[in-house]
Amino acid sequence: TRKMTKSATVEQTAPNKPPKLLPGELTPEAARDWENACSTYFMHKGVVAADQVKMVAFGMMDPRLHTWYLAQRAALDAGSFADYMTALKDGWLDTHWDTKLRKKVLGSRQGTRPFYEWALELQNQNALLYGNAAHLSDVQLRNQLEANICDELTTSVLRAGLADNLTLRRWIEEVKHLDDKRLEDLASHKKIAEDLYRSSKRSMSTFHNKPSSSSKTFNSSSRLGALTETERNLLVEHRGCFKCRKFYVSHCSKECTNGAPDASTYKPLNEADALAARPKTTRNKPVAAVAPVGAVMPSSVLEESSGSEDD
């Protein structure tokens, strides 16, 4: 049969009202819901077995199913409701749907899912096979669950020594408690690991962000403002260096190994700074007049001027 884009669903307004099987692809779930809704209606209305099929068959709203029923109406009405459901499943469910579903149940493993979530899924799938030869008994389903739980839970179950005569429901509850404890331990260990990771990351971040002396010098010099005209004239007049901005030194800016001053503590140069830095032997001697800008200056001064603070 050609598959449709949506699955069929069942609609029933009240237990004593005939249900409707709405248009769509018939699935094992829809077939089960249809069978349950019809059985509920028969019970509440007291419909006799001989009239059951004809009382609900016209509730199949899908044109394909409606035509299928009309084509064999006499035979279907004469049979039991169970025969009608068997014929409906054989005609409209996927070929070998029961074998495929049983194989899916038998091949399922817990993996990383919580045990109870996985166990409910398998019980629901196995319930679709009820009345079919592919249906697993409670003992078979317990064996299937026990054989495919995760390794960590297997150890806990073996240590618990659960009795063999426990019902499937009771056994699932006991295993659920063991799995809940396992999941709590996993969550606790995960939190501890995450806390350690965050703490380690913060420590590394603090270590890498701590400024070194070299980086501090570089950053400070990169933020240091340019020399003003007054500062430049003072440095020329008092044999200073344009790079380290010190007065009365014996080097030029290109040869300076002192580095630029710290921008955070730097104060603009003034005449008092120059006089304070003057060697004692020359403090009492008059300073020669500074030549005007256009006058010829010593080559060392011109060299310092060309090597500005950008050096």
Coordinates of C-alpha atoms in Angstrom, one line a residue:
T1 CA 0.0 0.0 0.0
R2 CA 1.1 3.6 -0.7
K3 CA 2.2 5.4 2.4
M4 CA 0.6 8.7 3.3
T5 CA 2.2 11.7 4.9
K6 CA 0.3 11.3 8.3
S7 CA -0.8 8.5 10.5
A8 CA -4.4 7.6 11.2
T9 CA -5.8 8.6 14.6
V10 CA -8.8 7.6 16.6
E11 CA -11.5 10.0 17.8
Q12 CA -14.2 9.2 20.4
T13 CA -16.3 11.8 22.1
A14 CA -17.6 9.5 24.9
P15 CA -17.3 5.8 25.9
N16 CA -20.9 5.1 24.8
K17 CA -20.4 6.9 21.4
P18 CA -19.1 5.0 18.3
P19 CA -15.5 5.9 17.6
K20 CA -14.0 7.2 14.4
L21 CA -10.9 6.1 12.6
L22 CA -9.7 9.3 10.9
P23 CA -8.0 9.2 7.5
G24 CA -4.3 8.5 7.5
E25 CA -1.7 5.6 7.2
L26 CA -2.7 2.8 9.5
T27 CA 0.0 2.1 12.1
P28 CA 0.2 -0.6 14.8
E29 CA -0.5 2.2 17.3
A30 CA -3.6 3.4 15.4
A31 CA -4.9 -0.2 15.0
R32 CA -4.5 -0.8 18.8
D33 CA -6.3 2.5 19.6
W34 CA -9.2 1.6 17.2
E35 CA -9.6 -1.8 18.7
N36 CA -9.6 -0.4 22.3
A37 CA -12.1 2.3 21.4
C38 CA -14.5 -0.1 19.7
S39 CA -14.3 -2.6 22.6
T40 CA -15.1 0.3 25.0
Y41 CA -18.1 1.3 22.9
F42 CA -19.4 -2.4 22.8
M43 CA -19.1 -2.7 26.6
H44 CA -20.9 0.6 27.4
K45 CA -23.7 0.1 24.8
G46 CA -24.1 -3.7 25.4
V47 CA -23.6 -4.5 21.7
V48 CA -23.9 -8.2 21.0
A49 CA -21.1 -10.0 19.2
A50 CA -23.1 -10.6 16.0
D51 CA -23.6 -6.8 15.5
Q52 CA -20.3 -5.5 16.6
V53 CA -18.5 -5.2 13.2
K54 CA -21.5 -3.5 11.5
M55 CA -21.9 -1.0 14.4
V56 CA -18.3 0.4 14.0
A57 CA -17.2 -0.3 10.4
F58 CA -18.7 2.9 9.0
G59 CA -16.6 4.8 11.5
M60 CA -13.6 4.2 9.2
M61 CA -13.3 7.6 7.6
D62 CA -10.5 6.8 5.2
P63 CA -11.9 6.2 1.7
R64 CA -9.6 3.3 1.1
L65 CA -10.6 1.5 4.3
H66 CA -14.3 2.3 3.6
T67 CA -14.1 0.8 0.1
W68 CA -12.2 -2.2 1.5
Y69 CA -15.0 -2.9 4.0
L70 CA -17.8 -2.5 1.4
A71 CA -16.1 -4.9 -1.0
Q72 CA -16.3 -7.7 1.6
R73 CA -19.0 -6.4 3.9
A74 CA -21.1 -9.6 4.1
A75 CA -18.1 -11.7 5.1
L76 CA -16.8 -9.2 7.7
D77 CA -20.2 -8.6 9.2
A78 CA -20.8 -12.3 9.6
G79 CA -17.5 -12.9 11.4
S80 CA -16.3 -11.8 14.9
F81 CA -14.8 -8.5 15.7
A82 CA -11.5 -10.2 16.4
D83 CA -11.6 -11.7 12.8
Y84 CA -12.4 -8.2 11.5
M85 CA -9.3 -6.7 13.3
T86 CA -7.1 -9.5 12.0
A87 CA -8.2 -8.8 8.4
L88 CA -7.8 -5.1 8.9
K89 CA -4.2 -5.5 10.2
D90 CA -3.3 -8.0 7.5
G91 CA -4.6 -5.8 4.8
W92 CA -3.4 -2.4 5.8
L93 CA -0.3 -2.7 8.1
D94 CA 3.1 -3.0 6.6
T95 CA 4.0 -6.5 5.5
H96 CA 5.5 -8.5 8.3
W97 CA 5.0 -5.6 10.7
D98 CA 4.8 -7.9 13.7
T99 CA 8.1 -9.6 12.9
K100 CA 9.8 -6.3 12.3
L101 CA 8.5 -4.9 15.6
R102 CA 9.5 -8.0 17.6
K103 CA 13.0 -7.7 16.0
K104 CA 13.1 -4.1 17.1
V105 CA 12.2 -5.0 20.7
L106 CA 14.8 -7.8 20.8
G107 CA 17.5 -5.6 19.3
S108 CA 17.0 -2.6 21.6
R109 CA 19.6 -1.7 24.2
Q110 CA 19.5 0.8 27.1
G111 CA 22.6 2.7 26.0
T112 CA 22.8 6.1 27.8
R113 CA 19.1 6.4 28.5
P114 CA 17.6 6.1 31.9
F115 CA 16.5 2.5 32.5
Y116 CA 12.8 3.3 33.2
E117 CA 12.4 5.4 30.1
W118 CA 13.8 2.6 28.0
A119 CA 11.8 -0.1 29.8
L120 CA 8.5 1.8 29.2
E121 CA 9.4 2.1 25.5
L122 CA 9.9 -1.7 25.2
Q123 CA 6.7 -2.5 27.1
N124 CA 4.7 -0.2 24.8
Q125 CA 6.1 -1.7 21.7
N126 CA 5.5 -5.3 23.0
A127 CA 1.9 -4.3 23.9
L128 CA 1.3 -3.6 20.2
L129 CA 2.0 -7.3 19.6
Y130 CA -0.6 -8.5 22.1
G131 CA -2.7 -11.3 20.7
N132 CA 0.0 -12.0 18.1
A133 CA 2.5 -14.9 18.1
A134 CA 5.3 -12.4 18.1
H135 CA 4.3 -11.0 21.5
L136 CA 6.8 -11.5 24.4
S137 CA 5.7 -12.9 27.7
D138 CA 6.6 -11.1 30.9
V139 CA 9.4 -13.6 31.5
Q140 CA 10.8 -13.1 28.0
L141 CA 10.6 -9.3 28.3
R142 CA 12.4 -9.4 31.7
N143 CA 15.1 -11.5 30.2
Q144 CA 15.4 -9.1 27.3
L145 CA 15.6 -6.1 29.5
E146 CA 18.1 -7.7 31.9
A147 CA 20.4 -8.8 29.0
N148 CA 20.6 -5.3 27.5
I149 CA 20.9 -2.9 30.4
C150 CA 24.1 -0.9 30.5
D151 CA 27.2 -2.4 32.0
E152 CA 27.3 -0.1 35.0
L153 CA 23.7 -1.0 35.9
T154 CA 24.3 -4.7 35.3
T155 CA 26.8 -4.7 38.2
S156 CA 24.3 -3.1 40.5
V157 CA 21.5 -5.5 39.6
L158 CA 23.8 -8.5 40.1
R159 CA 24.8 -7.2 43.6
A160 CA 21.2 -6.6 44.5
G161 CA 20.3 -10.3 43.9
L162 CA 16.7 -9.6 42.8
A163 CA 14.4 -12.6 43.3
D164 CA 13.4 -14.6 40.2
N165 CA 9.8 -14.7 41.2
L166 CA 9.2 -11.0 41.1
T167 CA 6.6 -9.8 38.7
L168 CA 7.8 -7.8 35.7
R169 CA 6.3 -4.6 37.1
R170 CA 8.0 -5.1 40.5
W171 CA 11.3 -6.1 38.9
I172 CA 11.3 -3.0 36.8
E173 CA 10.6 -0.8 39.8
E174 CA 13.5 -2.3 41.7
V175 CA 15.9 -1.8 38.8
K176 CA 14.6 1.7 38.4
H177 CA 15.7 2.5 42.0
L178 CA 19.2 1.1 41.3
D179 CA 19.5 3.1 38.1
D180 CA 18.3 6.3 39.8
K181 CA 21.1 5.9 42.3
R182 CA 23.6 5.4 39.4
L183 CA 22.4 8.5 37.6
E184 CA 22.7 10.6 40.8
D185 CA 26.3 9.4 41.2
L186 CA 27.0 10.3 37.6
A187 CA 25.5 13.7 38.0
S188 CA 27.5 14.3 41.2
H189 CA 30.8 13.2 39.5
K190 CA 30.1 15.3 36.5
K191 CA 29.5 18.4 38.6
I192 CA 32.7 17.9 40.5
A193 CA 34.6 17.5 37.3
E194 CA 33.0 20.7 35.8
D195 CA 33.8 22.6 39.0
L196 CA 37.4 21.5 38.8
Y197 CA 37.6 22.4 35.2
R198 CA 36.2 25.9 35.8
S199 CA 38.6 26.5 38.7
S200 CA 41.5 25.4 36.6
K201 CA 40.4 27.6 33.7
R202 CA 40.1 30.6 36.0
S203 CA 43.6 30.0 37.4
M204 CA 45.1 29.7 34.0
S205 CA 43.3 32.8 32.8
T206 CA 44.7 34.8 35.8
F207 CA 48.2 33.5 35.1
H208 CA 48.1 34.5 31.4
N209 CA 46.5 37.9 32.1
K210 CA 49.0 38.9 34.7
P211 CA 51.1 41.6 33.0
S212 CA 54.9 41.1 32.8
S213 CA 57.4 43.9 33.2
S214 CA 58.2 43.8 29.5
S215 CA 54.6 44.0 28.4
K216 CA 54.0 46.8 30.9
T217 CA 56.9 48.8 29.4
F218 CA 55.6 48.2 25.9
N219 CA 52.0 49.1 26.7
S220 CA 53.1 52.2 28.7
S221 CA 55.3 53.5 25.9
S222 CA 52.5 52.9 23.3
R223 CA 50.2 55.2 25.3
L224 CA 52.9 57.9 26.0
G225 CA 52.1 61.2 24.5
A226 CA 54.3 63.0 22.0
L227 CA 56.8 65.6 23.1
T228 CA 55.5 69.1 23.2
E229 CA 57.5 72.0 21.6
T230 CA 58.5 73.2 25.1
E231 CA 59.8 69.8 26.1
R232 CA 61.7 69.4 22.9
N233 CA 63.4 72.8 23.3
L234 CA 64.3 72.0 26.9
L235 CA 65.9 68.7 25.8
V236 CA 67.9 70.4 23.1
E237 CA 69.0 73.1 25.5
H238 CA 70.0 70.8 28.3
R239 CA 71.6 68.0 26.2
G240 CA 68.7 65.6 26.7
C241 CA 67.5 62.4 24.9
F242 CA 64.2 62.5 23.0
K243 CA 63.5 58.8 23.9
C244 CA 64.1 58.4 27.6
R245 CA 63.4 62.2 28.1
K246 CA 66.3 62.6 30.5
F247 CA 68.5 65.7 30.7
Y248 CA 72.3 65.8 30.5
V249 CA 72.9 62.3 29.0
S250 CA 75.8 61.2 26.8
H251 CA 73.7 59.4 24.2
C252 CA 71.3 60.2 21.5
S253 CA 67.8 58.7 21.0
K254 CA 69.0 56.1 18.5
E255 CA 71.5 54.8 21.0
C256 CA 69.2 55.0 24.0
T257 CA 68.9 51.8 26.1
N258 CA 66.8 53.3 28.9
G259 CA 63.5 52.9 27.1
A260 CA 60.6 55.3 27.2
P261 CA 59.3 56.6 30.5
D262 CA 56.2 55.0 32.2
A263 CA 53.1 56.8 30.8
S264 CA 51.2 56.2 34.1
T265 CA 53.8 58.2 36.2
Y266 CA 55.1 60.6 33.5
K267 CA 54.9 64.3 34.1
P268 CA 55.6 67.0 31.4
L269 CA 59.2 68.3 31.5
N270 CA 59.8 71.8 32.7
E271 CA 62.7 74.2 33.4
A272 CA 62.9 73.1 37.0
D273 CA 63.5 69.5 36.0
A274 CA 66.3 70.5 33.7
L275 CA 68.0 72.6 36.3
A276 CA 67.7 69.9 38.8
A277 CA 69.4 67.4 36.5
R278 CA 72.3 69.7 35.6
P279 CA 75.6 68.4 36.8
K280 CA 76.9 70.2 39.9
T281 CA 80.1 71.3 38.2
T282 CA 78.0 73.4 35.7
R283 CA 75.2 74.6 37.9
N284 CA 76.9 77.9 38.8
K285 CA 78.1 78.5 35.3
P286 CA 76.0 80.6 33.0
V287 CA 74.3 78.8 30.2
A288 CA 75.1 79.9 26.7
A289 CA 72.3 81.4 24.8
V290 CA 70.4 79.0 22.7
A291 CA 70.8 79.5 19.0
P292 CA 67.6 80.5 17.1
V293 CA 65.9 77.8 15.1
G294 CA 67.5 78.8 11.9
A295 CA 71.0 78.8 13.3
V296 CA 73.5 76.0 12.7
M297 CA 73.3 73.4 15.5
P298 CA 75.7 70.6 16.3
S299 CA 75.3 67.4 14.4
S300 CA 74.5 65.5 17.5
V301 CA 71.4 67.7 18.2
L302 CA 70.2 67.3 14.6
E303 CA 70.6 63.5 14.9
E304 CA 68.5 63.6 18.1
S305 CA 65.9 65.7 16.4
S306 CA 65.6 63.3 13.5
G307 CA 65.2 60.4 16.0
S308 CA 61.9 61.5 17.5
E309 CA 59.9 59.8 20.2
D310 CA 58.5 57.5 17.5
D311 CA 61.8 55.6 17.7

